[in-house]
mmCIF file of C-alpha atoms and ligand atoms in Angstrom:
data_model
loop_
_atom_site.group_PDB
_atom_site.id
_atom_site.type_symbol
_atom_site.label_atom_id
_atom_site.label_comp_id
_atom_site.label_asym_id
_atom_site.label_seq_id
_atom_site.Cartn_x
_atom_site.Cartn_y
_atom_site.Cartn_z
ATOM 1 C CA UNK Z 1 19.039 -0.319 -8.909
ATOM 2 C CA UNK Z 2 21.708 -2.788 -8.599
ATOM 3 C CA UNK Z 3 24.364 -1.677 -11.350
ATOM 4 C CA UNK Z 4 25.777 -5.290 -12.028
ATOM 5 C CA UNK Z 5 22.113 -6.437 -13.215
ATOM 6 C CA UNK Z 6 21.633 -3.333 -16.116
ATOM 7 C CA UNK Z 7 25.116 -3.481 -17.694
ATOM 8 C CA UNK Z 8 24.668 -7.157 -18.653
ATOM 9 C CA UNK Z 9 21.069 -6.180 -19.605
ATOM 10 C CA UNK Z 10 22.452 -3.586 -21.932
ATOM 11 C CA UNK Z 11 23.872 -6.128 -24.146
ATOM 12 C CA UNK Z 12 20.466 -7.276 -24.719
ATOM 13 C CA UNK Z 13 18.507 -4.038 -25.064
ATOM 14 C CA UNK Z 14 20.953 -2.107 -26.895
ATOM 15 C CA UNK Z 15 20.597 -3.428 -30.218
ATOM 16 C CA UNK Z 16 17.589 -1.151 -30.750
ATOM 17 C CA UNK Z 17 18.490 0.699 -33.697
ATOM 18 C CA UNK Z 18 17.046 2.476 -36.565
ATOM 19 C CA UNK Z 19 13.341 2.853 -35.260
ATOM 20 C CA UNK Z 20 11.716 5.476 -37.440
ATOM 21 C CA UNK Z 21 9.329 7.113 -35.354
ATOM 22 C CA UNK Z 22 6.073 8.681 -36.855
ATOM 23 C CA UNK Z 23 5.408 11.729 -35.040
ATOM 24 C CA UNK Z 24 1.871 13.571 -35.115
ATOM 25 C CA UNK Z 25 1.825 17.391 -34.655
ATOM 26 C CA UNK Z 26 -0.220 17.952 -31.980
ATOM 27 C CA UNK Z 27 -1.658 21.742 -31.588
ATOM 28 C CA UNK Z 28 -3.446 22.660 -28.399
ATOM 29 C CA UNK Z 29 -6.235 25.379 -27.533
ATOM 30 C CA UNK Z 30 -5.810 28.128 -25.176
ATOM 31 C CA UNK Z 31 -2.581 30.037 -25.969
ATOM 32 C CA UNK Z 32 -2.689 33.830 -24.991
ATOM 33 C CA UNK Z 33 -1.102 35.357 -21.715
ATOM 34 C CA UNK Z 34 0.955 33.470 -19.514
ATOM 35 C CA UNK Z 35 -0.213 35.525 -16.512
ATOM 36 C CA UNK Z 36 -3.865 34.954 -17.392
ATOM 37 C CA UNK Z 37 -2.860 30.872 -17.527
ATOM 38 C CA UNK Z 38 -4.739 28.782 -17.461
ATOM 39 C CA UNK Z 39 -7.624 29.954 -19.351
ATOM 40 C CA UNK Z 40 -8.913 26.512 -21.183
ATOM 41 C CA UNK Z 41 -8.671 22.752 -20.746
ATOM 42 C CA UNK Z 42 -5.104 21.186 -20.268
ATOM 43 C CA UNK Z 43 -4.144 18.113 -22.438
ATOM 44 C CA UNK Z 44 -2.182 15.638 -20.660
ATOM 45 C CA UNK Z 45 -0.481 12.935 -22.972
ATOM 46 C CA UNK Z 46 -0.002 9.760 -21.655
ATOM 47 C CA UNK Z 47 2.630 7.896 -23.416
ATOM 48 C CA UNK Z 48 1.172 4.318 -22.816
ATOM 49 C CA UNK Z 49 -2.534 2.744 -22.846
ATOM 50 C CA UNK Z 50 -5.283 3.521 -20.538
ATOM 51 C CA UNK Z 51 -5.522 1.902 -17.761
ATOM 52 C CA UNK Z 52 -2.113 1.208 -17.045
ATOM 53 C CA UNK Z 53 0.271 2.508 -14.372
ATOM 54 C CA UNK Z 54 1.397 5.782 -15.975
ATOM 55 C CA UNK Z 55 -2.555 6.289 -16.704
ATOM 56 C CA UNK Z 56 -3.390 5.553 -13.435
ATOM 57 C CA UNK Z 57 -0.956 7.986 -11.621
ATOM 58 C CA UNK Z 58 -1.850 10.781 -13.925
ATOM 59 C CA UNK Z 59 -5.374 10.453 -13.386
ATOM 60 C CA UNK Z 60 -4.617 10.387 -9.783
ATOM 61 C CA UNK Z 61 -3.182 13.930 -9.947
ATOM 62 C CA UNK Z 62 -4.935 15.140 -12.666
ATOM 63 C CA UNK Z 63 -8.172 15.780 -10.269
ATOM 64 C CA UNK Z 64 -6.606 17.647 -7.548
ATOM 65 C CA UNK Z 65 -4.717 19.778 -10.614
ATOM 66 C CA UNK Z 66 -8.032 20.146 -12.378
ATOM 67 C CA UNK Z 67 -9.507 21.599 -9.127
ATOM 68 C CA UNK Z 68 -6.743 23.590 -8.388
ATOM 69 C CA UNK Z 69 -6.061 25.294 -11.518
ATOM 70 C CA UNK Z 70 -9.922 25.567 -12.118
ATOM 71 C CA UNK Z 71 -9.607 23.861 -15.583
ATOM 72 C CA UNK Z 72 -9.918 20.163 -16.736
ATOM 73 C CA UNK Z 73 -6.730 18.350 -16.942
ATOM 74 C CA UNK Z 74 -7.919 15.861 -19.978
ATOM 75 C CA UNK Z 75 -5.816 12.603 -20.243
ATOM 76 C CA UNK Z 76 -4.724 11.551 -23.766
ATOM 77 C CA UNK Z 77 -3.339 8.160 -24.414
ATOM 78 C CA UNK Z 78 -0.945 8.651 -27.094
ATOM 79 C CA UNK Z 79 0.820 5.035 -26.714
ATOM 80 C CA UNK Z 80 3.409 2.909 -28.853
ATOM 81 C CA UNK Z 81 7.372 2.360 -29.385
ATOM 82 C CA UNK Z 82 7.882 2.211 -25.456
ATOM 83 C CA UNK Z 83 6.535 5.778 -24.769
ATOM 84 C CA UNK Z 84 8.381 7.525 -27.567
ATOM 85 C CA UNK Z 85 5.608 8.102 -29.532
ATOM 86 C CA UNK Z 86 3.470 10.162 -26.863
ATOM 87 C CA UNK Z 87 6.602 11.859 -25.981
ATOM 88 C CA UNK Z 88 7.300 12.894 -29.354
ATOM 89 C CA UNK Z 89 4.031 14.240 -29.886
ATOM 90 C CA UNK Z 90 4.348 16.444 -26.441
ATOM 91 C CA UNK Z 91 7.701 17.682 -27.979
ATOM 92 C CA UNK Z 92 6.313 19.275 -30.995
ATOM 93 C CA UNK Z 93 3.070 20.680 -29.194
ATOM 94 C CA UNK Z 94 2.490 24.395 -28.894
ATOM 95 C CA UNK Z 95 4.509 25.693 -25.603
ATOM 96 C CA UNK Z 96 1.667 27.235 -24.330
ATOM 97 C CA UNK Z 97 0.857 25.054 -21.430
ATOM 98 C CA UNK Z 98 -2.010 23.481 -22.649
ATOM 99 C CA UNK Z 99 -0.262 20.422 -23.449
ATOM 100 C CA UNK Z 100 1.828 18.625 -20.914
ATOM 101 C CA UNK Z 101 3.456 15.199 -20.663
ATOM 102 C CA UNK Z 102 3.611 12.574 -17.866
ATOM 103 C CA UNK Z 103 6.369 10.167 -18.496
ATOM 104 C CA UNK Z 104 8.378 7.715 -16.364
ATOM 105 C CA UNK Z 105 12.053 6.237 -16.523
ATOM 106 C CA UNK Z 106 11.498 5.800 -20.127
ATOM 107 C CA UNK Z 107 11.877 9.486 -20.719
ATOM 108 C CA UNK Z 108 15.697 8.384 -19.710
ATOM 109 C CA UNK Z 109 16.114 5.365 -21.707
ATOM 110 C CA UNK Z 110 14.923 6.447 -24.840
ATOM 111 C CA UNK Z 111 17.896 8.509 -26.161
ATOM 112 C CA UNK Z 112 20.257 5.511 -25.770
ATOM 113 C CA UNK Z 113 17.877 2.997 -27.126
ATOM 114 C CA UNK Z 114 16.124 4.751 -30.278
ATOM 115 C CA UNK Z 115 18.823 5.802 -32.618
ATOM 116 C CA UNK Z 116 16.383 8.070 -34.756
ATOM 117 C CA UNK Z 117 14.647 9.395 -31.607
ATOM 118 C CA UNK Z 118 12.596 12.341 -32.826
ATOM 119 C CA UNK Z 119 13.281 14.654 -29.404
ATOM 120 C CA UNK Z 120 15.712 15.357 -26.955
ATOM 121 C CA UNK Z 121 14.142 14.693 -23.709
ATOM 122 C CA UNK Z 122 16.337 17.666 -22.069
ATOM 123 C CA UNK Z 123 16.429 20.151 -25.066
ATOM 124 C CA UNK Z 124 12.921 19.878 -25.705
ATOM 125 C CA UNK Z 125 11.119 20.000 -22.657
ATOM 126 C CA UNK Z 126 11.054 21.834 -19.380
ATOM 127 C CA UNK Z 127 10.521 19.640 -16.238
ATOM 128 C CA UNK Z 128 7.677 20.610 -14.062
ATOM 129 C CA UNK Z 129 8.127 18.042 -11.669
ATOM 130 C CA UNK Z 130 8.750 14.674 -10.069
ATOM 131 C CA UNK Z 131 5.504 12.948 -8.894
ATOM 132 C CA UNK Z 132 6.080 9.392 -7.651
ATOM 133 C CA UNK Z 133 8.337 6.491 -7.767
ATOM 134 C CA UNK Z 134 6.699 2.929 -8.232
ATOM 135 C CA UNK Z 135 7.713 -0.401 -6.908
ATOM 136 C CA UNK Z 136 7.579 -3.219 -9.163
ATOM 137 C CA UNK Z 137 6.260 -6.668 -8.995
ATOM 138 C CA UNK Z 138 6.932 -9.847 -10.860
ATOM 139 C CA UNK Z 139 3.696 -11.577 -11.724
ATOM 140 C CA UNK Z 140 2.277 -14.570 -13.759
ATOM 141 C CA UNK Z 141 -1.093 -15.872 -14.837
ATOM 142 C CA UNK Z 142 -2.706 -17.538 -12.145
ATOM 143 C CA UNK Z 143 -2.270 -21.178 -13.386
ATOM 144 C CA UNK Z 144 1.518 -20.607 -13.963
ATOM 145 C CA UNK Z 145 3.100 -23.533 -12.309
ATOM 146 C CA UNK Z 146 5.552 -22.222 -9.872
ATOM 147 C CA UNK Z 147 4.183 -21.094 -6.350
ATOM 148 C CA UNK Z 148 7.359 -19.465 -4.892
ATOM 149 C CA UNK Z 149 9.860 -16.831 -6.465
ATOM 150 C CA UNK Z 150 12.342 -19.440 -5.818
ATOM 151 C CA UNK Z 151 10.263 -22.005 -7.926
ATOM 152 C CA UNK Z 152 9.616 -19.601 -10.330
ATOM 153 C CA UNK Z 153 13.394 -19.047 -10.810
ATOM 154 C CA UNK Z 154 13.982 -22.685 -11.486
ATOM 155 C CA UNK Z 155 10.656 -23.042 -13.748
ATOM 156 C CA UNK Z 156 12.179 -20.009 -15.910
ATOM 157 C CA UNK Z 157 15.505 -21.269 -16.172
ATOM 158 C CA UNK Z 158 14.312 -25.033 -17.086
ATOM 159 C CA UNK Z 159 11.861 -23.661 -19.837
ATOM 160 C CA UNK Z 160 13.459 -20.729 -20.969
ATOM 161 C CA UNK Z 161 12.324 -21.905 -24.786
ATOM 162 C CA UNK Z 162 9.120 -21.817 -24.221
ATOM 163 C CA UNK Z 163 7.806 -19.171 -21.447
ATOM 164 C CA UNK Z 164 6.954 -15.767 -22.751
ATOM 165 C CA UNK Z 165 7.143 -12.501 -21.002
ATOM 166 C CA UNK Z 166 5.044 -9.541 -21.597
ATOM 167 C CA UNK Z 167 6.244 -5.966 -21.527
ATOM 168 C CA UNK Z 168 5.115 -2.470 -22.940
ATOM 169 C CA UNK Z 169 7.471 -1.918 -25.376
ATOM 170 C CA UNK Z 170 11.110 -1.409 -25.732
ATOM 171 C CA UNK Z 171 12.746 0.952 -23.082
ATOM 172 C CA UNK Z 172 9.412 0.732 -21.044
ATOM 173 C CA UNK Z 173 9.863 -0.223 -17.356
ATOM 174 C CA UNK Z 174 8.182 -3.569 -17.671
ATOM 175 C CA UNK Z 175 11.022 -4.340 -20.271
ATOM 176 C CA UNK Z 176 13.710 -3.073 -18.461
ATOM 177 C CA UNK Z 177 12.714 -5.072 -15.336
ATOM 178 C CA UNK Z 178 12.075 -8.117 -17.295
ATOM 179 C CA UNK Z 179 15.580 -7.709 -18.916
ATOM 180 C CA UNK Z 180 17.139 -7.210 -15.420
ATOM 181 C CA UNK Z 181 15.057 -10.427 -14.084
ATOM 182 C CA UNK Z 182 16.188 -12.457 -17.209
ATOM 183 C CA UNK Z 183 19.016 -11.392 -17.345
ATOM 184 C CA UNK Z 184 19.723 -12.642 -13.630
ATOM 185 C CA UNK Z 185 18.370 -16.102 -14.210
ATOM 186 C CA UNK Z 186 20.682 -16.161 -17.338
ATOM 187 C CA UNK Z 187 18.077 -16.781 -19.561
ATOM 188 C CA UNK Z 188 16.597 -15.343 -23.057
ATOM 189 C CA UNK Z 189 12.709 -15.788 -23.470
ATOM 190 C CA UNK Z 190 10.080 -14.746 -25.340
ATOM 191 C CA UNK Z 191 9.307 -11.398 -25.018
ATOM 192 C CA UNK Z 192 5.772 -10.264 -26.178
ATOM 193 C CA UNK Z 193 5.465 -6.180 -26.401
ATOM 194 C CA UNK Z 194 2.358 -4.217 -26.057
ATOM 195 C CA UNK Z 195 1.366 -0.669 -26.153
ATOM 196 C CA UNK Z 196 1.191 -0.355 -22.270
ATOM 197 C CA UNK Z 197 0.897 -3.020 -19.652
ATOM 198 C CA UNK Z 198 -3.034 -2.482 -19.206
ATOM 199 C CA UNK Z 199 -3.326 -4.583 -22.558
ATOM 200 C CA UNK Z 200 -0.492 -7.089 -21.286
ATOM 201 C CA UNK Z 201 -2.328 -7.359 -18.199
ATOM 202 C CA UNK Z 202 -5.561 -8.491 -20.041
ATOM 203 C CA UNK Z 203 -3.789 -11.185 -21.585
ATOM 204 C CA UNK Z 204 -1.614 -12.184 -18.387
ATOM 205 C CA UNK Z 205 -5.341 -12.669 -16.540
ATOM 206 C CA UNK Z 206 -6.504 -14.459 -19.628
ATOM 207 C CA UNK Z 207 -3.641 -16.942 -19.690
ATOM 208 C CA UNK Z 208 -2.304 -16.015 -23.053
ATOM 209 C CA UNK Z 209 1.167 -15.113 -21.681
ATOM 210 C CA UNK Z 210 3.226 -16.533 -18.995
ATOM 211 C CA UNK Z 211 4.657 -13.722 -16.834
ATOM 212 C CA UNK Z 212 5.474 -9.985 -16.689
ATOM 213 C CA UNK Z 213 7.260 -7.415 -14.340
ATOM 214 C CA UNK Z 214 5.078 -4.559 -13.626
ATOM 215 C CA UNK Z 215 4.162 -1.439 -11.714
ATOM 216 C CA UNK Z 216 2.314 -2.028 -7.833
ATOM 217 C CA UNK Z 217 0.175 1.069 -9.443
ATOM 218 C CA UNK Z 218 -1.272 -1.670 -12.005
ATOM 219 C CA UNK Z 219 -0.787 -5.018 -10.244
ATOM 220 C CA UNK Z 220 -2.010 -4.720 -6.548
ATOM 221 C CA UNK Z 221 -5.502 -5.317 -7.286
ATOM 222 C CA UNK Z 222 -4.846 -8.022 -9.390
ATOM 223 C CA UNK Z 223 -2.577 -9.536 -6.965
ATOM 224 C CA UNK Z 224 -4.820 -9.071 -3.986
ATOM 225 C CA UNK Z 225 -8.120 -9.950 -6.205
ATOM 226 C CA UNK Z 226 -6.297 -13.195 -7.106
ATOM 227 C CA UNK Z 227 -6.163 -12.897 -10.922
ATOM 228 C CA UNK Z 228 -2.598 -13.349 -11.197
ATOM 229 C CA UNK Z 229 0.052 -14.936 -9.206
ATOM 230 C CA UNK Z 230 3.006 -12.812 -7.597
ATOM 231 C CA UNK Z 231 6.232 -13.816 -6.766
ATOM 232 C CA UNK Z 232 8.429 -10.869 -5.445
ATOM 233 C CA UNK Z 233 8.605 -7.277 -5.299
ATOM 234 C CA UNK Z 234 11.710 -5.318 -6.676
ATOM 235 C CA UNK Z 235 12.316 -3.062 -3.722
ATOM 236 C CA UNK Z 236 14.899 -3.444 -0.996
ATOM 237 C CA UNK Z 237 12.010 -4.133 1.641
ATOM 238 C CA UNK Z 238 8.673 -5.195 1.612
ATOM 239 C CA UNK Z 239 5.941 -2.813 0.633
ATOM 240 C CA UNK Z 240 3.078 -2.276 3.151
ATOM 241 C CA UNK Z 241 0.443 -2.529 0.201
ATOM 242 C CA UNK Z 242 1.569 -6.102 -0.060
ATOM 243 C CA UNK Z 243 3.265 -7.226 2.881
ATOM 244 C CA UNK Z 244 3.147 -10.906 2.228
ATOM 245 C CA UNK Z 245 5.066 -10.608 -1.085
ATOM 246 C CA UNK Z 246 8.942 -11.330 -0.507
ATOM 247 C CA UNK Z 247 11.456 -9.116 -1.770
ATOM 248 C CA UNK Z 248 13.691 -10.299 -4.846
ATOM 249 C CA UNK Z 249 16.650 -10.306 -2.533
ATOM 250 C CA UNK Z 250 14.663 -12.880 -0.086
ATOM 251 C CA UNK Z 251 14.165 -15.079 -2.864
ATOM 252 C CA UNK Z 252 17.723 -14.910 -3.636
ATOM 253 C CA UNK Z 253 17.963 -12.125 -6.378
ATOM 254 C CA UNK Z 254 19.126 -9.183 -4.876
ATOM 255 C CA UNK Z 255 20.550 -7.830 -8.242
ATOM 256 C CA UNK Z 256 16.538 -7.448 -9.583
ATOM 257 C CA UNK Z 257 16.035 -4.235 -7.723
ATOM 258 C CA UNK Z 258 14.088 -1.556 -9.662
ATOM 259 C CA UNK Z 259 11.208 1.500 -9.156
ATOM 260 C CA UNK Z 260 10.120 3.680 -11.690
ATOM 261 C CA UNK Z 261 10.224 7.230 -11.418
ATOM 262 C CA UNK Z 262 7.305 9.672 -13.123
ATOM 263 C CA UNK Z 263 7.696 13.518 -13.890
ATOM 264 C CA UNK Z 264 5.593 15.802 -15.725
ATOM 265 C CA UNK Z 265 7.046 17.896 -18.689
ATOM 266 C CA UNK Z 266 6.064 21.165 -20.951
ATOM 267 C CA UNK Z 267 7.314 21.818 -24.154
ATOM 268 C CA UNK Z 268 11.011 23.724 -23.895
ATOM 269 C CA UNK Z 269 9.465 27.132 -25.343
ATOM 270 C CA UNK Z 270 6.596 27.278 -22.288
ATOM 271 C CA UNK Z 271 7.021 30.609 -20.457
ATOM 272 C CA UNK Z 272 8.480 30.095 -17.133
ATOM 273 C CA UNK Z 273 5.445 31.401 -15.364
ATOM 274 C CA UNK Z 274 3.270 28.580 -16.967
ATOM 275 C CA UNK Z 275 5.747 25.972 -15.408
ATOM 276 C CA UNK Z 276 5.292 27.790 -12.019
ATOM 277 C CA UNK Z 277 1.983 27.543 -12.127
ATOM 278 C CA UNK Z 278 1.959 23.931 -13.129
ATOM 279 C CA UNK Z 279 4.618 23.064 -10.410
ATOM 280 C CA UNK Z 280 2.542 25.078 -7.680
ATOM 281 C CA UNK Z 281 -0.553 22.961 -8.525
ATOM 282 C CA UNK Z 282 1.282 19.391 -8.922
ATOM 283 C CA UNK Z 283 2.515 20.197 -5.614
ATOM 284 C CA UNK Z 284 -0.895 20.952 -4.082
ATOM 285 C CA UNK Z 285 -1.967 17.332 -5.770
ATOM 286 C CA UNK Z 286 0.634 15.648 -4.182
ATOM 287 C CA UNK Z 287 -0.044 16.744 -0.521
ATOM 288 C CA UNK Z 288 -3.807 16.037 -1.053
ATOM 289 C CA UNK Z 289 -4.813 13.251 1.169
ATOM 290 C CA UNK Z 290 -6.858 11.248 -1.323
ATOM 291 C CA UNK Z 291 -3.859 11.171 -3.616
ATOM 292 C CA UNK Z 292 -1.711 10.118 -0.463
ATOM 293 C CA UNK Z 293 -4.399 7.193 0.084
ATOM 294 C CA UNK Z 294 -4.900 6.233 -3.324
ATOM 295 C CA UNK Z 295 -0.996 6.161 -3.907
ATOM 296 C CA UNK Z 296 -0.340 4.077 -0.486
ATOM 297 C CA UNK Z 297 -3.094 1.322 -1.520
ATOM 298 C CA UNK Z 298 -1.291 0.943 -5.045
ATOM 299 C CA UNK Z 299 2.082 0.537 -3.127
ATOM 300 C CA UNK Z 300 3.732 4.265 -3.485
ATOM 301 C CA UNK Z 301 3.691 7.535 -2.482
ATOM 302 C CA UNK Z 302 4.107 11.193 -3.631
ATOM 303 C CA UNK Z 303 7.673 12.355 -3.814
ATOM 304 C CA UNK Z 304 8.487 15.236 -1.141
ATOM 305 C CA UNK Z 305 7.593 18.552 -2.045
ATOM 306 C CA UNK Z 306 11.549 19.530 -2.706
ATOM 307 C CA UNK Z 307 11.450 16.483 -5.419
ATOM 308 C CA UNK Z 308 8.371 17.963 -7.076
ATOM 309 C CA UNK Z 309 10.261 20.936 -8.785
ATOM 310 C CA UNK Z 310 11.625 21.480 -12.032
ATOM 311 C CA UNK Z 311 15.173 21.634 -10.452
ATOM 312 C CA UNK Z 312 15.056 18.078 -8.786
ATOM 313 C CA UNK Z 313 13.323 16.679 -11.778
ATOM 314 C CA UNK Z 314 16.054 17.943 -14.372
ATOM 315 C CA UNK Z 315 18.942 16.601 -11.922
ATOM 316 C CA UNK Z 316 17.228 13.398 -12.052
ATOM 317 C CA UNK Z 317 16.563 13.327 -15.819
ATOM 318 C CA UNK Z 318 20.000 14.293 -16.673
ATOM 319 C CA UNK Z 319 21.484 11.834 -13.846
ATOM 320 C CA UNK Z 320 19.276 8.833 -15.365
ATOM 321 C CA UNK Z 321 20.009 9.757 -19.108
ATOM 322 C CA UNK Z 322 23.927 9.583 -18.201
ATOM 323 C CA UNK Z 323 23.346 6.024 -16.357
ATOM 324 C CA UNK Z 324 21.171 4.424 -18.766
ATOM 325 C CA UNK Z 325 23.604 6.050 -21.640
ATOM 326 C CA UNK Z 326 26.523 4.095 -20.469
ATOM 327 C CA UNK Z 327 24.760 0.848 -19.113
ATOM 328 C CA UNK Z 328 23.019 0.743 -22.776
ATOM 329 C CA UNK Z 329 26.206 2.097 -24.304
ATOM 330 C CA UNK Z 330 28.373 -0.662 -22.957
ATOM 331 C CA UNK Z 331 25.862 -3.310 -24.319
ATOM 332 C CA UNK Z 332 26.342 -1.907 -28.190
ATOM 333 C CA UNK Z 333 29.735 -1.990 -27.617
ATOM 334 C CA UNK Z 334 29.519 -5.696 -27.270
HETATM 335 C C1 MLT D 401 5.728 0.096 -18.604
HETATM 336 O O1 MLT D 401 6.203 -0.917 -18.684
HETATM 337 O O2 MLT D 401 6.573 1.204 -18.835
HETATM 338 C C2 MLT D 401 4.312 0.724 -17.954
HETATM 339 O O3 MLT D 401 3.743 -0.424 -17.591
HETATM 340 C C3 MLT D 401 3.816 1.373 -19.047
HETATM 341 C C4 MLT D 401 2.648 1.746 -18.888
HETATM 342 O O4 MLT D 401 1.987 2.467 -18.369
HETATM 343 O O5 MLT D 401 1.644 0.884 -19.658
#
């Protein structure tokens, strides 16, 4: 990600303070002997709505992991407050391996954004492994006037007081990318928050909101199906799944570069033996040709085996918390 953009963005996202989070304690079945794990279904908390990008990635890996572990990984969507509600539920779950969390970059932005965050992403969780890194796309309702990314930039700049931008809550990927975009354009627009980009996409397709920045795992099908207008992809190079879509840099906005990493977590007190079993199973899932193909169709790919480990995941999480903390802290400081 280009460092110049986020620093300015920080001033706009840094004001989010004092948000009280209501966390529901979440108990899970199973328990018992780590050596015998797993003996029961495993709940996978997705902290955004069903049908969105986090949910899609989760379901892709849940199937081969279920097969590998011999029990069902059952997805539970616990959406709200930019992913912090679901993450909070996972933090207080029994540390028995029967509740896991799939989260993305938002795990690293939340500590700086939410003053009353009820969990610590490092102290309250053990990372299981990274999963994937997903490009984002800038899209709009199909009848939005601009045809090209350059026209989009001019249009948004000229009509900033009327255009609306959807996102999935403060600290979500769509929120961060949207702010990078509007910051690069030097405008503020009306942001419309949803509990995930799945409901946001429904409203975008329905024409109730103007544009959004969202992951290719949620946008590729809508773009190729002609349901939304696509302007640019936020990666340095074009992507194979959407070869005709120019990069933001090609459209004259190299500062808008962002992709969204995802990882799997368990509560901090979960025995290492259980974490190892989950990591091994995650690696099996990420090597599965069906998963590789499904991800490729949606513009992404599994991380390499050495990234799908607790060590690599912990290192990235800590680095990203520091990075975003600095960026957002700089924004709060003025
Ligand atoms: C985001 O913007 O962070 C994601 O799109 C959330 C989601 O999975 O809906």
